[in-house]
Coordinates of C-alpha atoms in Angstrom, one line a residue:
M1 CA -55.0 23.3 -25.8
F2 CA -57.1 24.1 -28.6
S3 CA -60.4 22.3 -27.9
L4 CA -61.9 20.2 -31.3
R5 CA -65.4 20.1 -29.5
L6 CA -64.8 23.6 -29.6
W7 CA -64.1 24.4 -32.6
K8 CA -67.5 22.2 -33.6
R9 CA -69.7 24.1 -31.5
Q10 CA -68.3 27.4 -33.9
G11 CA -69.5 26.0 -37.0
G12 CA -65.8 24.1 -37.8
S13 CA -64.4 27.3 -39.7
M14 CA -60.7 27.5 -38.5
A15 CA -58.2 30.2 -39.4
S16 CA -54.8 28.6 -40.8
E17 CA -53.5 30.1 -37.5
D18 CA -55.8 28.4 -35.6
V19 CA -54.7 24.8 -37.1
A20 CA -50.9 25.4 -36.4
Q21 CA -52.2 26.2 -32.8
L22 CA -54.0 23.2 -33.2
A23 CA -51.5 21.3 -34.9
N24 CA -48.7 22.5 -32.4
S25 CA -50.5 21.7 -29.5
L26 CA -51.6 18.3 -30.4
A27 CA -47.5 17.6 -31.2
K28 CA -47.5 17.8 -27.9
T29 CA -50.0 15.3 -26.2
Q30 CA -49.1 11.9 -25.1
V31 CA -51.1 9.5 -23.2
G32 CA -50.7 9.7 -20.4
E33 CA -48.6 12.8 -19.5
V34 CA -49.1 16.6 -21.3
E35 CA -45.0 17.6 -21.5
L36 CA -42.7 19.7 -22.1
S37 CA -39.5 18.5 -23.4
Y38 CA -35.9 19.8 -23.6
K39 CA -34.0 17.0 -22.8
G40 CA -30.3 16.1 -23.0
R41 CA -30.3 19.6 -24.7
G42 CA -26.7 20.5 -23.3
L43 CA -27.8 24.1 -23.2
K44 CA -25.9 26.7 -21.0
L45 CA -29.3 28.6 -19.7
D46 CA -27.7 31.5 -17.5
N47 CA -30.7 34.2 -18.1
A48 CA -33.4 35.2 -19.0
Q49 CA -33.4 35.7 -22.4
S50 CA -31.9 32.4 -22.4
V51 CA -34.5 30.8 -21.8
E52 CA -37.0 33.2 -24.0
E53 CA -37.9 30.7 -26.4
L54 CA -38.2 27.8 -23.6
V55 CA -40.2 30.5 -21.9
Q56 CA -43.0 31.2 -24.8
E57 CA -43.6 27.5 -25.1
I58 CA -43.9 27.1 -21.8
E59 CA -46.5 30.1 -21.5
A60 CA -48.1 28.9 -24.5
F61 CA -48.7 25.7 -23.5
Q62 CA -52.1 24.6 -22.3
G63 CA -52.6 22.0 -20.4
L64 CA -49.1 21.6 -19.5
Q65 CA -48.5 18.4 -16.9
A66 CA -44.7 17.4 -17.1
L67 CA -41.9 19.4 -18.1
R68 CA -38.5 17.7 -18.5
L69 CA -35.2 19.8 -18.3
E70 CA -32.3 16.5 -17.7
G71 CA -29.0 17.3 -18.9
N72 CA -29.1 21.2 -19.5
T73 CA -27.9 23.5 -16.9
V74 CA -29.7 26.9 -15.9
G75 CA -28.9 29.6 -13.7
V76 CA -30.4 31.8 -10.9
E77 CA -31.8 34.3 -13.7
A78 CA -32.6 31.5 -16.1
A79 CA -35.1 29.5 -12.9
K80 CA -36.6 33.0 -12.1
A81 CA -37.7 33.0 -15.9
I82 CA -38.4 29.3 -16.7
A83 CA -40.9 30.1 -12.7
K84 CA -42.4 33.0 -13.6
A85 CA -43.9 31.0 -17.0
L86 CA -44.9 28.4 -14.8
E87 CA -47.1 30.0 -11.8
N88 CA -50.1 29.5 -14.3
K89 CA -49.9 26.0 -14.6
G90 CA -52.0 24.2 -12.4
D91 CA -52.6 21.5 -14.6
F92 CA -48.5 20.8 -13.7
Q93 CA -47.8 17.4 -12.1
C94 CA -43.9 16.6 -13.1
C95 CA -41.1 18.2 -12.6
Y96 CA -38.2 15.9 -14.6
W97 CA -35.1 18.5 -13.0
S98 CA -32.3 16.0 -12.7
D99 CA -28.8 17.2 -14.0
M100 CA -30.0 20.3 -14.2
F101 CA -27.1 22.2 -12.7
T102 CA -24.0 20.6 -14.4
G103 CA -21.0 23.5 -14.3
R104 CA -23.5 26.0 -11.2
L105 CA -21.5 26.9 -8.2
R106 CA -23.2 25.1 -5.3
S107 CA -24.8 28.5 -4.2
E108 CA -26.9 28.9 -7.2
I109 CA -28.2 25.8 -6.9
P110 CA -30.8 26.9 -3.5
P111 CA -32.1 30.1 -4.7
S112 CA -32.5 28.6 -8.0
L113 CA -34.7 25.4 -7.1
I114 CA -37.0 28.3 -4.7
S115 CA -37.8 30.1 -7.7
L116 CA -39.0 27.3 -9.2
G117 CA -40.7 25.8 -6.1
S118 CA -42.8 29.2 -5.1
A119 CA -43.9 29.6 -9.0
L120 CA -45.5 25.7 -8.4
I121 CA -46.8 27.1 -5.1
T122 CA -47.9 30.1 -6.8
A123 CA -49.9 28.2 -9.3
G124 CA -51.7 25.8 -6.8
A125 CA -50.0 22.7 -8.9
R126 CA -50.7 19.0 -7.7
L127 CA -47.2 16.4 -8.2
R128 CA -47.1 14.0 -8.0
V129 CA -43.8 12.7 -9.9
L130 CA -40.5 15.5 -8.4
D131 CA -36.9 13.8 -9.7
L132 CA -33.6 16.3 -8.6
S133 CA -31.3 13.1 -9.3
D134 CA -27.4 14.1 -10.4
N135 CA -27.3 17.4 -8.6
A136 CA -25.1 17.6 -6.4
F137 CA -26.9 20.1 -4.7
G138 CA -26.4 19.3 -1.0
P139 CA -27.7 20.0 2.4
D140 CA -28.6 23.6 1.0
G141 CA -30.0 22.4 -2.3
V142 CA -33.0 20.2 0.5
K143 CA -33.5 23.6 2.1
G144 CA -33.9 24.5 -1.4
I145 CA -37.2 22.2 -1.6
E146 CA -38.1 22.4 1.9
A147 CA -40.7 25.0 1.3
L148 CA -43.0 23.0 -1.3
L149 CA -41.9 19.9 -0.2
K150 CA -43.8 20.8 3.1
S151 CA -47.2 22.9 1.0
T152 CA -49.7 21.6 -0.1
T153 CA -48.7 20.8 -4.0
C154 CA -47.2 18.1 -3.2
H155 CA -49.8 16.8 -0.9
T156 CA -50.7 14.6 -4.0
L157 CA -46.3 14.0 -4.2
Q158 CA -46.4 9.8 -5.2
E159 CA -43.0 10.0 -6.8
L160 CA -39.5 11.0 -5.3
R161 CA -36.4 10.9 -7.1
L162 CA -33.2 12.8 -5.4
N163 CA -30.5 9.6 -6.2
N164 CA -26.5 11.1 -6.4
C165 CA -27.3 14.6 -4.7
G166 CA -25.2 14.5 -1.9
M167 CA -27.2 15.6 0.9
G168 CA -25.6 14.6 4.1
I169 CA -26.6 13.8 7.4
G170 CA -28.6 16.9 7.2
G171 CA -29.4 17.1 3.9
G172 CA -31.5 13.0 5.0
K173 CA -32.8 15.6 8.3
I174 CA -34.6 18.2 6.3
L175 CA -36.3 16.7 4.3
A176 CA -37.3 13.4 6.4
A177 CA -38.7 16.5 8.5
A178 CA -40.0 17.9 5.5
L179 CA -42.4 14.4 4.3
T180 CA -43.2 14.4 7.8
E181 CA -45.0 18.0 7.5
C182 CA -45.9 17.4 4.3
H183 CA -48.0 14.0 6.2
K184 CA -48.9 15.8 9.0
Q185 CA -51.0 18.2 7.5
S186 CA -52.1 16.4 4.1
S187 CA -53.8 14.2 7.6
A188 CA -55.5 16.9 8.5
Q189 CA -57.0 17.9 5.6
G190 CA -58.5 15.1 5.0
A191 CA -55.9 13.4 2.4
P192 CA -52.2 11.9 3.3
L193 CA -49.7 11.8 1.8
Q194 CA -49.6 8.4 -0.3
L195 CA -45.6 8.8 -1.3
K196 CA -45.2 5.6 -3.4
V197 CA -41.3 5.6 -4.9
F198 CA -38.3 7.2 -2.6
I199 CA -34.8 7.3 -4.1
A200 CA -31.8 8.8 -2.5
G201 CA -29.4 6.9 -3.4
R202 CA -25.7 8.1 -3.1
N203 CA -25.9 10.7 -0.7
R204 CA -24.2 9.6 2.7
L205 CA -27.3 9.6 4.8
E206 CA -24.9 7.1 7.3
N207 CA -27.4 6.5 10.3
E208 CA -28.6 9.0 11.4
G209 CA -30.3 10.0 8.4
A210 CA -31.1 6.9 7.8
T211 CA -32.8 7.0 10.3
A212 CA -34.7 10.0 10.5
L213 CA -35.8 8.8 7.0
A214 CA -37.0 5.6 8.7
H215 CA -39.2 7.5 10.5
A216 CA -41.0 9.7 8.4
F217 CA -41.8 6.2 6.2
Q218 CA -42.8 4.3 8.5
L219 CA -45.0 7.5 9.7
M220 CA -46.9 7.6 6.3
G221 CA -47.0 3.5 5.6
S222 CA -47.8 4.0 1.7
L223 CA -44.2 3.0 -0.1
E224 CA -44.3 0.5 -2.7
E225 CA -40.6 0.6 -3.2
I226 CA -37.8 2.7 -1.7
H227 CA -33.9 2.9 -3.3
M228 CA -31.1 3.5 -0.6
P229 CA -28.3 2.3 -1.8
Q230 CA -25.2 3.1 -0.8
N231 CA -25.1 5.6 2.0
G232 CA -23.5 4.5 4.8
I233 CA -25.7 3.0 6.5
N234 CA -25.0 0.2 8.7
H235 CA -26.6 -1.8 11.4
P236 CA -28.1 1.1 13.8
G237 CA -29.5 2.9 10.2
V238 CA -31.0 -0.7 8.7
T239 CA -32.5 -1.2 11.8
A240 CA -34.2 1.8 12.0
L241 CA -35.1 1.4 8.3
A242 CA -36.2 -2.7 9.1
T243 CA -39.1 -1.3 11.2
A244 CA -39.8 1.0 9.1
V245 CA -40.5 -1.1 6.6
Q246 CA -43.5 -4.1 8.0
H247 CA -45.6 -0.6 8.2
N248 CA -45.0 -0.4 4.3
L249 CA -47.3 -3.1 3.6
Q250 CA -47.1 -2.1 -0.3
L251 CA -43.9 -2.2 -1.0
R252 CA -42.4 -3.7 -4.1
V253 CA -39.2 -3.0 -4.6
I254 CA -36.3 -3.2 -1.2
N255 CA -32.9 -1.8 -2.9
L256 CA -30.2 -1.2 0.0
N257 CA -27.5 -1.8 -1.9
D258 CA -24.0 -1.2 -0.4
N259 CA -24.7 -0.5 3.0
T260 CA -23.5 -2.7 6.0
F261 CA -25.8 -4.7 7.3
T262 CA -23.7 -7.0 9.3
K263 CA -25.2 -9.6 11.4
K264 CA -27.2 -7.3 13.4
G265 CA -29.5 -5.6 10.6
A266 CA -29.8 -8.8 8.2
I267 CA -31.5 -10.4 10.7
A268 CA -33.8 -7.6 12.1
M269 CA -35.0 -6.9 8.3
A270 CA -35.5 -10.4 7.9
Q271 CA -37.1 -9.9 10.6
S272 CA -40.0 -7.2 9.0
L273 CA -40.0 -9.0 5.0
R274 CA -41.8 -11.7 7.9
H275 CA -44.6 -9.2 7.8
L276 CA -45.5 -8.2 3.6
R277 CA -45.9 -10.0 1.1
N278 CA -45.8 -8.3 -2.4
V279 CA -42.4 -8.1 -2.0
Q280 CA -41.0 -8.7 -5.6
V281 CA -37.2 -6.9 -5.5
I282 CA -35.0 -7.6 -2.8
N283 CA -31.2 -6.4 -3.7
F284 CA -28.8 -6.4 -0.8
G285 CA -26.0 -6.8 -2.5
D286 CA -22.1 -5.7 -1.2
C287 CA -23.8 -5.5 2.3
L288 CA -21.8 -7.5 4.4
V289 CA -25.3 -9.8 5.6
R290 CA -22.9 -13.0 6.4
S291 CA -24.2 -16.3 6.6
E292 CA -26.3 -15.5 10.3
G293 CA -27.9 -12.6 8.7
A294 CA -27.9 -14.8 5.1
A295 CA -29.8 -17.4 6.3
A296 CA -32.1 -15.2 9.5
I297 CA -33.1 -13.6 5.3
A298 CA -33.7 -17.1 3.9
E299 CA -35.8 -18.5 6.5
A300 CA -37.5 -15.2 5.6
V301 CA -38.3 -15.8 2.2
K302 CA -39.2 -19.5 3.3
V303 CA -42.3 -18.7 5.1
G304 CA -43.3 -15.5 3.2
L305 CA -43.0 -13.3 0.1
P306 CA -44.5 -15.3 -2.1
I307 CA -44.3 -13.6 -5.5
L308 CA -40.5 -12.7 -5.3
K309 CA -39.2 -12.3 -8.3
E310 CA -35.4 -11.5 -7.5
L311 CA -32.9 -11.7 -4.3
N312 CA -30.1 -10.5 -4.3
L313 CA -27.4 -11.5 -1.5
S314 CA -24.0 -10.7 -3.7
F315 CA -20.6 -9.8 -1.7
G316 CA -22.1 -11.1 1.4
E317 CA -19.0 -13.0 2.6
I318 CA -21.8 -15.5 2.6
T319 CA -20.6 -19.5 3.1
E320 CA -21.5 -22.4 1.3
E321 CA -23.3 -24.0 4.0
A322 CA -26.2 -20.3 4.5
A323 CA -25.7 -20.3 0.5
L324 CA -27.1 -23.8 0.3
V325 CA -29.5 -22.0 3.2
V326 CA -30.6 -19.0 0.6
A327 CA -31.7 -21.8 -2.2
H328 CA -33.8 -23.8 -0.2
A329 CA -35.7 -20.7 -0.1
V330 CA -36.4 -20.3 -3.1
Q331 CA -37.5 -23.4 -4.0
D332 CA -41.4 -23.0 -4.2
K333 CA -41.0 -19.2 -5.8
A334 CA -42.8 -19.7 -8.6
H335 CA -42.3 -15.7 -9.3
L336 CA -38.7 -15.8 -9.1
E337 CA -36.5 -14.5 -12.2
K338 CA -33.0 -14.6 -10.6
L339 CA -30.3 -15.4 -7.8
D340 CA -28.1 -13.2 -7.1
L341 CA -25.4 -15.5 -4.7
N342 CA -21.9 -13.6 -7.1
G343 CA -19.0 -12.4 -4.9
N344 CA -19.6 -14.5 -1.0
C345 CA -17.3 -17.2 0.3
L346 CA -18.2 -20.4 -1.4
G347 CA -14.9 -22.2 -2.6
E348 CA -15.2 -24.0 -5.5
D349 CA -17.1 -27.5 -4.3
G350 CA -19.5 -25.5 -2.8
C351 CA -20.4 -23.1 -6.1
E352 CA -20.5 -26.8 -7.6
A353 CA -22.9 -27.9 -4.7
L354 CA -24.8 -24.2 -5.8
K355 CA -25.5 -25.2 -8.5
E356 CA -26.3 -28.8 -8.1
T357 CA -29.3 -27.3 -5.8
M358 CA -30.4 -25.3 -8.1
D359 CA -30.5 -27.7 -10.7
S360 CA -32.1 -30.4 -8.7
M361 CA -35.0 -28.5 -8.3
N362 CA -34.9 -26.6 -12.0
M363 CA -34.5 -23.1 -10.9
G364 CA -30.1 -23.4 -12.8
D365 CA -30.9 -20.8 -14.9
L366 CA -32.0 -18.8 -12.2
L367 CA -28.4 -18.9 -10.2
G368 CA -26.7 -15.2 -11.6
S369 CA -23.2 -16.5 -12.3
L370 CA -20.4 -17.2 -9.5
S371 CA -17.8 -16.4 -11.2
D372 CA -16.3 -13.4 -8.7
D373 CA -16.3 -16.2 -5.6
E374 CA -13.9 -14.9 -2.9
G375 CA -13.5 -18.6 -2.5
E376 CA -14.0 -20.4 1.4
P377 CA -13.3 -18.7 4.4
D378 CA -9.4 -20.1 5.7
D379 CA -10.7 -21.4 9.5
D380 CA -6.8 -21.1 10.9
E381 CA -7.3 -16.8 9.9
D382 CA -8.7 -14.8 13.4
D383 CA -12.1 -13.7 12.7
D384 CA -12.5 -10.7 11.8
E385 CA -11.9 -7.3 13.9
E386 CA -15.3 -6.2 15.3
D387 CA -16.7 -3.7 13.3
E388 CA -16.7 0.1 13.4
E389 CA -20.3 0.8 13.0
E390 CA -21.3 -1.2 16.2
D391 CA -21.6 1.0 19.3
D392 CA -19.2 1.3 22.5
D393 CA -21.2 -1.0 24.9
E394 CA -21.7 -4.0 22.3
E395 CA -17.6 -3.6 23.1
E396 CA -18.1 -3.8 25.5
E397 CA -20.1 -6.8 26.1
D398 CA -17.2 -8.4 23.7
E399 CA -14.5 -7.6 26.1
D400 CA -16.3 -9.0 29.2
E401 CA -16.9 -11.6 27.2
D402 CA -13.3 -12.5 26.2
D403 CA -12.1 -12.2 29.8
D404 CA -14.6 -14.1 31.1
E405 CA -13.3 -17.4 28.6
E406 CA -9.9 -16.5 29.9
N407 CA -10.8 -16.8 33.1
G408 CA -13.4 -20.3 32.3
V409 CA -12.3 -23.5 33.3
K410 CA -13.8 -26.4 30.7
E411 CA -13.5 -29.2 33.6
D412 CA -15.7 -30.3 36.3
S413 CA -14.1 -30.3 40.3
D414 CA -15.2 -34.0 40.2
G415 CA -12.3 -35.1 37.1
E416 CA -15.8 -34.7 34.4
E417 CA -15.1 -32.9 31.8
G418 CA -17.8 -30.0 31.1
P419 CA -18.7 -28.7 27.8
A420 CA -15.4 -26.5 26.6
Q421 CA -17.9 -23.4 25.7
P422 CA -18.0 -19.7 27.0
L423 CA -19.6 -18.5 30.1
S424 CA -20.7 -15.5 29.2
M425 CA -24.4 -15.9 27.4
V426 CA -25.0 -17.3 31.4
S427 CA -25.6 -15.1 34.7
T428 CA -23.1 -16.9 36.9
P429 CA -20.8 -16.1 40.1
T430 CA -17.0 -16.7 39.6
P431 CA -16.1 -20.3 39.8
S432 CA -15.0 -20.3 42.9
I433 CA -17.8 -21.3 44.7
K434 CA -17.8 -21.6 48.2
P435 CA -18.8 -25.4 49.1
Q436 CA -20.5 -25.1 52.6
D437 CA -22.3 -22.0 51.0
S438 CA -25.5 -25.2 49.6
S439 CA -28.1 -22.3 48.9
P440 CA -30.1 -23.5 45.4
A441 CA -28.4 -20.1 43.7
N442 CA -24.9 -21.2 44.4
D443 CA -26.2 -24.2 43.0
V444 CA -28.0 -24.2 40.5
S445 CA -25.3 -21.4 39.2
S446 CA -22.7 -24.7 40.4
F447 CA -24.2 -25.9 37.6
L448 CA -24.3 -23.9 34.9
C449 CA -20.7 -23.0 35.2
F450 CA -19.6 -27.1 35.1
P451 CA -22.5 -29.2 34.5
S452 CA -23.0 -32.8 35.6
P453 CA -25.5 -35.1 35.5
D454 CA -25.3 -35.3 39.5
K455 CA -25.6 -31.5 40.3
L456 CA -28.9 -31.3 38.5
L457 CA -30.6 -34.0 39.3
N458 CA -29.4 -32.5 43.2
L459 CA -31.3 -29.4 42.7
G460 CA -34.6 -31.2 43.4
A461 CA -37.8 -31.1 42.1
K462 CA -37.5 -27.5 41.7
R463 CA -34.4 -27.7 39.8
T464 CA -36.9 -26.3 36.6
L465 CA -38.0 -22.9 38.5
L466 CA -34.7 -23.3 40.2
I467 CA -33.0 -22.2 36.2
E468 CA -35.7 -20.4 35.2
Q469 CA -34.7 -18.0 37.8
Q470 CA -30.9 -18.0 37.8
V471 CA -31.1 -18.0 33.1
D472 CA -32.0 -14.6 31.8
L473 CA -34.5 -16.3 29.1
A474 CA -35.7 -12.7 27.4
D475 CA -31.9 -13.0 26.4
A476 CA -31.9 -15.4 23.4
G477 CA -27.8 -16.1 23.4
K478 CA -28.1 -16.4 26.7
T479 CA -31.5 -19.0 26.3
A480 CA -28.5 -21.1 23.5
E481 CA -26.1 -21.6 26.2
A482 CA -28.4 -22.5 29.2
F483 CA -30.2 -25.2 26.5
L484 CA -26.3 -26.6 25.7
K485 CA -25.1 -26.3 29.1
I486 CA -28.3 -28.9 30.8
S487 CA -28.2 -31.1 27.7
S488 CA -24.6 -31.3 28.1
V489 CA -25.0 -34.3 30.8
Y490 CA -28.2 -35.9 28.6
K491 CA -27.8 -39.5 29.3
E492 CA -30.4 -42.4 28.9
E493 CA -30.1 -43.4 32.1
A494 CA -33.8 -42.8 32.9
E495 CA -34.2 -40.1 36.0
V496 CA -31.0 -38.1 34.3
R497 CA -32.8 -37.7 30.9
R498 CA -36.8 -37.3 32.3
A499 CA -35.0 -34.5 34.4
V500 CA -32.5 -33.3 31.2
L501 CA -35.8 -33.1 28.9
E502 CA -38.3 -31.1 32.0
S503 CA -35.7 -28.9 32.5
I504 CA -34.8 -28.0 28.6
D505 CA -39.1 -27.9 27.7
A506 CA -39.8 -25.3 30.8
V507 CA -36.3 -23.3 29.5
L508 CA -37.1 -23.0 26.5
G509 CA -41.4 -23.5 26.8
K510 CA -40.9 -20.3 28.5
A511 CA -39.0 -18.3 26.6
F512 CA -40.4 -19.0 22.9
S513 CA -43.6 -18.2 24.6
N514 CA -42.3 -14.7 25.0
P515 CA -44.1 -12.8 22.4
S516 CA -40.3 -10.0 22.4
F517 CA -38.4 -13.3 22.4
Q518 CA -36.1 -13.6 19.3
T519 CA -36.4 -16.9 18.4
Y520 CA -34.3 -16.7 14.9
S521 CA -31.8 -14.6 17.5
F522 CA -31.9 -18.3 19.1
I523 CA -31.1 -21.0 15.9
S524 CA -28.1 -18.4 15.4
A525 CA -26.3 -18.6 18.4
L526 CA -27.7 -22.3 18.6
L527 CA -25.9 -23.1 15.2
V528 CA -22.9 -20.7 16.8
L529 CA -22.5 -22.4 19.6
L530 CA -22.8 -26.2 18.2
G531 CA -19.6 -24.9 15.5
L532 CA -22.2 -25.4 12.5
I533 CA -21.6 -21.7 11.8
K534 CA -18.5 -19.3 11.6
S535 CA -20.1 -16.0 14.0
E536 CA -18.8 -13.0 13.2
E537 CA -18.0 -12.4 17.1
K538 CA -15.4 -14.0 19.0
V539 CA -17.9 -16.7 20.4
K540 CA -15.8 -19.7 20.8
P541 CA -18.2 -23.8 19.8
V542 CA -18.5 -26.2 22.1
R543 CA -17.6 -29.3 22.4
V544 CA -20.5 -31.1 21.0
V545 CA -21.4 -34.3 22.7
P546 CA -25.4 -36.7 21.7
G547 CA -26.9 -34.9 24.2
H548 CA -26.8 -31.5 22.0
L549 CA -27.8 -33.0 19.4
L550 CA -30.6 -35.6 21.1
A551 CA -32.7 -32.8 23.5
L552 CA -32.3 -31.1 20.1
D553 CA -34.7 -33.7 18.8
H554 CA -36.6 -34.0 21.8
A555 CA -37.4 -29.9 21.7
V556 CA -37.9 -29.4 18.0
R557 CA -40.7 -31.9 18.2
Q558 CA -42.8 -29.9 21.4
D559 CA -45.0 -27.8 19.8
Y560 CA -44.1 -25.1 21.3
F561 CA -40.8 -24.5 19.4
P562 CA -41.0 -22.4 16.0
R563 CA -41.4 -24.8 13.6
E564 CA -40.5 -22.4 11.4
H565 CA -37.2 -22.4 12.3
I566 CA -36.7 -26.0 11.0
A567 CA -35.8 -26.1 7.3
V568 CA -32.8 -23.6 8.5
L569 CA -32.0 -26.0 11.1
N570 CA -32.3 -29.0 8.8
A571 CA -30.5 -27.3 6.1
F572 CA -26.8 -26.6 8.6
V573 CA -27.6 -30.1 10.5
S574 CA -27.7 -31.8 7.2
R575 CA -24.6 -30.5 5.5
S576 CA -20.5 -31.8 6.1
S577 CA -19.3 -30.5 9.1
R578 CA -16.7 -31.6 11.8
A579 CA -18.0 -30.3 15.1
L580 CA -20.3 -33.2 14.8
E581 CA -17.9 -36.3 13.4
S582 CA -18.6 -38.0 16.8
C583 CA -21.7 -37.7 17.1
T584 CA -23.5 -39.9 13.9
S585 CA -26.1 -41.3 15.3
A586 CA -27.6 -38.7 17.1
K587 CA -27.4 -36.4 14.4
N588 CA -28.5 -38.8 12.4
S589 CA -32.0 -38.5 14.5
L590 CA -32.2 -35.8 14.3
K591 CA -31.8 -35.1 11.2
S592 CA -34.4 -38.6 10.6
T593 CA -36.7 -35.9 12.7
L594 CA -36.7 -32.8 11.4
D595 CA -36.9 -33.9 7.5
R596 CA -40.8 -35.9 9.2
L597 CA -41.4 -31.9 10.6
G598 CA -39.9 -30.0 7.3
N599 CA -42.3 -32.7 5.0
A600 CA -45.5 -31.9 7.2
C601 CA -45.2 -28.1 7.6

């Protein structure tokens, strides 16, 4: 570019050709970037002759930083000519090359990308932006930019945009490996790759591609925006991304729209969101987070994410109760601009309740449309079949659960009716226990199969230790069921009451003290077993008795109970539910305690 400072040093005299050069250069200069744009011209650039004008402009453009070629179609020979002109552009930083190969054979694209990438490497360019979106180049296209991504030219890359490129699983793995190598090489030179924006929607990455990229994201730890909608990712891939997310502490935007979280993926993502403070936009729309997942995400929102602006949980099969939990979770979000819960399963009354709740918090204008609500789920319908994405081991566990439920006995051998609940969550033998075998382990097994006050008392002073040894307290679901088994025999009789509460304190205290214990999974399992929330899995709720709620009333007041779960419990207990109709007094007592604890938080 011609320099005014140089002109002054030369005495202020300029020839007419110099004036023209200066005018041309100044016309191309823009604040922030010095770019040459052929954007949207619809040019068919097949060979070197067709790009002569473009090449001349590139060569004459001193200090060129950005080249826009979007909306044209570039052939192999044309790409080579453009590349040749870029070989001496050491100031080059931004490639805006989306939608650049329309109508080209897929085999033409990799050599074109290789030529352009090699030119930038030769020039010693330091890229900030690489945008190749809307180029259907597949895995081979990723190979075309592999060398570029691994080179020093991309050590400075901040934005990588590869939306709608058809990369597939293979392309995703190649891309992940290239980014990993780039980070490794740049770190060795003392300036690690600090990628900030990653966009790769509509690429059929699926679980394997997403997992490979998640490892690269975790390694970099610098991302501020992740956009990966419509990639056929389900809970294993979502869980891998969740792990990566918590290592990117500057994350502001996470968009995983139209993938399939289910409860597992949603809970994993919710737990990761707790580690973040800068998130402003969460788009989990059309991700089938379901009610349990929505409640988990709501809890993460409530305890963190102070500058959240948008939360999209639309089309997720969320019921009214969970939607209200989400609404209450955003109550203190001063920066919130939009809450989207459209397309869920609220029903007419649920939609009205949600609107009233948002209005009562002076946030009614922030609630998106509910015009596509799917209506209340039919309670008479069978639960959904296991998601196809569930792994084989989980399917085998579900089959075992069904077998256990079919073989379970709901009446105590003493004639007392035990809670009608699945036995699969607690490690117990079959109900046929020999009367003459009175070992402590079998006594505990007998109690857990058919709980009764006498059986609990007969375990003696070591009952808490015996129960701890029998129940897998590392498993949130088994711990939740053990809690309900024990609390089902609660009585106001002093000896029984003391035995129940001591046993509960021992079980929950030990479980919650384990750093790896999934506390939200425990709350989720508890709500499902109490019939307060519908599970995506085939879990039969218990017949709720007052002891369940009175024991929970005691537990939530203890130091071991995580305070961040109070709001979720309160929201579900507060709702009108047939499951709690027979326990009005105990429910009111628990509700009062939860209200008091919630106000103190």
